[in-house]
């Protein structure tokens, strides 16, 4: 995919790009966890990234030792969602804002999966109570995340992208949403370097 070329043809006035921290969990979760191996993840990194060692750094957060399943989820997310989002934002001719949804489902192995933010945009647990990703969801956390998501979407729809949250390829930042807060964070240096 040539995201930079596609981005140049954007015909809207502003762009909001939302990804989740573990998008690919939605597609990999139903496979047996013992089918994932570190060697398999390393092979994916070799085939997918020009600098596999640098990409591997992005699969681990501080103080954690993810198993092969979570490493694969993050590797696929990085390749198919996160880096394309950053590339599109970096080349967008209109103001763009990048958001990463980090709030995790309590469902084993689901993490912050693809489509999970929808429950927080459209009525929280009220209409999504039978969704597996909402199992054992905390009402308090759900209310906070729902309020954050709705405020983000409404502000974008009514005001576009604020200058303070506009993606800047020279000093890239993205918003991060989880149960604790909405905060602006620098894009990890390794993400920028992997992106090239």
Coordinates of N, CA and C in Angstrom, one line a residue, residues 60-142:
X60 N 7.0 -4.4 22.9 CA 7.1 -4.5 24.4 C 7.0 -3.2 25.0
X61 N 6.2 -3.1 26.0 CA 6.1 -1.9 26.8 C 6.9 -2.1 28.1
X62 N 7.3 -1.0 28.7 CA 8.1 -1.0 29.9 C 7.5 -1.9 31.0
X63 N 8.4 -2.8 31.6 CA 8.0 -3.6 32.7 C 7.1 -4.8 32.3
X64 N 7.2 -5.2 31.0 CA 6.3 -6.3 30.6 C 7.1 -7.3 29.8
X65 N 6.7 -8.5 29.8 CA 7.3 -9.6 29.0 C 6.2 -10.3 28.2
X66 N 5.8 -9.8 27.1 CA 4.6 -10.4 26.4 C 4.9 -11.7 25.8
X67 N 3.9 -12.6 25.8 CA 4.1 -13.9 25.2 C 4.1 -13.8 23.7
X68 N 4.3 -14.9 23.0 CA 4.4 -14.8 21.5 C 3.1 -14.4 20.9
X69 N 1.9 -14.7 21.5 CA 0.6 -14.3 21.0 C 0.6 -12.7 21.0
X70 N 0.8 -12.1 22.1 CA 0.7 -10.7 22.2 C 1.8 -10.0 21.3
X71 N 2.9 -10.5 21.2 CA 3.9 -10.0 20.3 C 3.4 -10.0 18.9
X72 N 2.8 -11.1 18.5 CA 2.3 -11.2 17.1 C 1.1 -10.2 16.9
X73 N 0.3 -10.1 17.9 CA -0.8 -9.1 17.8 C -0.3 -7.7 17.6
X74 N 0.7 -7.4 18.3 CA 1.3 -6.1 18.2 C 2.1 -5.9 16.9
X75 N 2.8 -6.9 16.5 CA 3.5 -6.8 15.2 C 2.6 -6.6 14.0
X76 N 1.5 -7.4 14.0 CA 0.5 -7.2 12.9 C -0.2 -5.8 13.0
X77 N -0.5 -5.4 14.2 CA -1.1 -4.1 14.5 C -0.2 -3.0 14.0
X78 N 1.1 -3.1 14.3 CA 2.1 -2.1 13.9 C 2.1 -2.0 12.3
X79 N 2.2 -3.2 11.7 CA 2.3 -3.2 10.2 C 1.0 -2.8 9.5
X80 N -0.1 -3.2 10.0 CA -1.4 -3.0 9.3 C -2.2 -1.8 9.7
X81 N -1.9 -1.3 10.9 CA -2.8 -0.2 11.4 C -2.0 1.0 11.9
X82 N -1.1 0.9 12.9 CA -0.4 2.0 13.5 C 0.5 2.8 12.5
X83 N 1.4 2.0 11.8 CA 2.3 2.7 10.9 C 1.5 3.4 9.7
X84 N 0.5 2.7 9.1 CA -0.2 3.3 8.1 C -0.9 4.6 8.6
X85 N -1.4 4.6 9.8 CA -2.1 5.8 10.4 C -1.1 6.9 10.5
X86 N 0.1 6.6 11.0 CA 1.1 7.7 11.1 C 1.6 8.2 9.7
X87 N 1.7 7.3 8.7 CA 2.1 7.7 7.4 C 1.0 8.6 6.7
X88 N -0.2 8.2 6.9 CA -1.3 9.0 6.3 C -1.3 10.4 7.0
X89 N -1.2 10.4 8.3 CA -1.2 11.7 9.0 C 0.0 12.6 8.6
X90 N 1.1 12.0 8.4 CA 2.3 12.7 8.0 C 2.2 13.4 6.6
X91 N 1.5 12.7 5.8 CA 1.4 13.2 4.4 C 0.0 13.9 4.1
X92 N -0.8 14.0 5.1 CA -2.2 14.6 4.8 C -2.1 16.0 4.4
X93 N -2.8 16.4 3.4 CA -2.8 17.8 3.0 C -3.7 18.7 3.9
X94 N -4.5 18.0 4.7 CA -5.5 18.7 5.6 C -5.0 18.4 7.0
X95 N -5.5 19.2 8.0 CA -5.2 18.9 9.4 C -5.6 17.5 9.8
X96 N -4.6 16.7 10.4 CA -4.9 15.4 10.8 C -4.6 15.2 12.3
X97 N -5.4 14.4 12.9 CA -5.1 14.0 14.3 C -5.1 12.5 14.4
X98 N -4.1 12.0 15.2 CA -3.9 10.6 15.4 C -4.3 10.2 16.8
X99 N -5.1 9.2 17.0 CA -5.5 8.8 18.3 C -5.3 7.3 18.5
X100 N -4.7 6.9 19.6 CA -4.6 5.5 19.9 C -5.5 5.1 21.1
X101 N -6.3 4.2 20.9 CA -7.2 3.7 21.9 C -6.6 2.6 22.7
X102 N -6.2 2.8 24.0 CA -5.5 1.8 24.8 C -6.3 1.1 25.8
X103 N -7.6 1.5 26.0 CA -8.4 0.8 27.0 C -8.6 -0.6 26.6
X104 N -8.4 -1.5 27.5 CA -8.5 -3.0 27.2 C -9.7 -3.6 27.7
X105 N -10.2 -4.6 26.9 CA -11.3 -5.4 27.2 C -10.8 -6.4 28.3
X106 N -11.8 -6.8 29.2 CA -11.5 -7.8 30.2 C -11.5 -9.2 29.6
X107 N -12.0 -9.4 28.4 CA -12.0 -10.7 27.7 C -10.6 -11.2 27.5
X108 N -10.3 -12.4 27.9 CA -9.0 -12.9 27.7 C -8.5 -12.9 26.3
X109 N -7.3 -12.3 26.1 CA -6.7 -12.2 24.8 C -7.3 -11.1 23.9
X110 N -8.3 -10.4 24.3 CA -8.9 -9.4 23.4 C -8.1 -8.1 23.4
X111 N -7.6 -7.7 24.6 CA -6.9 -6.5 24.7 C -7.7 -5.3 24.2
X112 N -7.0 -4.3 23.5 CA -7.7 -3.2 22.9 C -7.8 -3.5 21.4
X113 N -8.8 -4.3 21.1 CA -8.9 -4.9 19.8 C -9.6 -4.0 18.8
X114 N -9.5 -4.3 17.5 CA -10.2 -3.7 16.4 C -11.7 -3.7 16.7
X115 N -12.3 -2.6 16.5 CA -13.8 -2.3 16.7 C -14.2 -2.1 18.2
X116 N -13.3 -2.4 19.1 CA -13.6 -2.2 20.5 C -14.1 -0.7 20.8
X117 N -13.5 0.3 20.2 CA -14.0 1.7 20.5 C -15.4 1.9 20.2
X118 N -16.0 1.1 19.3 CA -17.4 1.4 18.9 C -18.4 1.3 20.1
X119 N -18.1 0.4 21.0 CA -19.0 0.3 22.2 C -19.0 1.6 23.0
X120 N -17.9 2.3 23.0 CA -17.8 3.5 23.8 C -18.3 4.8 23.0
X121 N -18.4 4.6 21.7 CA -19.0 5.7 21.0 C -20.5 5.6 21.0
X122 N -21.0 4.4 20.9 CA -22.4 4.1 20.8 C -23.0 3.4 22.0
X123 N -23.2 4.2 23.1 CA -24.0 3.7 24.3 C -23.3 2.8 25.3
X124 N -22.0 2.7 25.2 CA -21.3 2.0 26.3 C -21.9 0.6 26.5
X125 N -22.1 0.2 27.8 CA -22.6 -1.1 28.1 C -24.1 -1.3 27.8
X126 N -24.8 -0.2 27.7 CA -26.3 -0.2 27.6 C -26.7 -1.1 26.4
X127 N -26.1 -0.9 25.2 CA -26.5 -1.7 24.1 C -25.4 -2.7 23.7
X128 N -24.3 -2.8 24.4 CA -23.2 -3.7 24.0 C -23.0 -4.7 25.1
X129 N -23.9 -4.9 26.0 CA -23.8 -5.8 27.1 C -23.6 -7.2 26.7
X130 N -24.1 -7.6 25.5 CA -23.9 -9.0 25.1 C -22.7 -9.2 24.2
X131 N -21.9 -8.1 24.0 CA -20.7 -8.2 23.2 C -19.6 -8.9 24.0
X132 N -19.0 -9.9 23.5 CA -17.9 -10.6 24.3 C -16.8 -9.7 24.8
X133 N -16.5 -8.6 24.0 CA -15.5 -7.7 24.4 C -15.9 -6.9 25.6
X134 N -17.2 -6.8 25.9 CA -17.6 -6.0 27.1 C -17.8 -6.9 28.3
X135 N -17.5 -8.1 28.3 CA -17.6 -9.0 29.4 C -16.9 -8.5 30.6
X136 N -17.5 -8.4 31.8 CA -16.9 -8.0 33.0 C -16.4 -6.5 33.0
X137 N -17.0 -5.7 32.1 CA -16.6 -4.3 31.9 C -17.0 -3.5 33.2
X138 N -16.1 -2.7 33.7 CA -16.4 -1.9 34.8 C -17.3 -0.7 34.4
X139 N -18.4 -0.5 35.1 CA -19.3 0.6 34.7 C -18.7 1.9 34.8
X140 N -17.8 2.1 35.8 CA -17.2 3.4 36.0 C -16.2 3.6 34.9
X141 N -15.3 2.6 34.6 CA -14.4 2.8 33.5 C -15.1 3.0 32.2
X142 N -16.1 2.2 32.0 CA -16.9 2.4 30.7 C -17.5 3.8 30.6

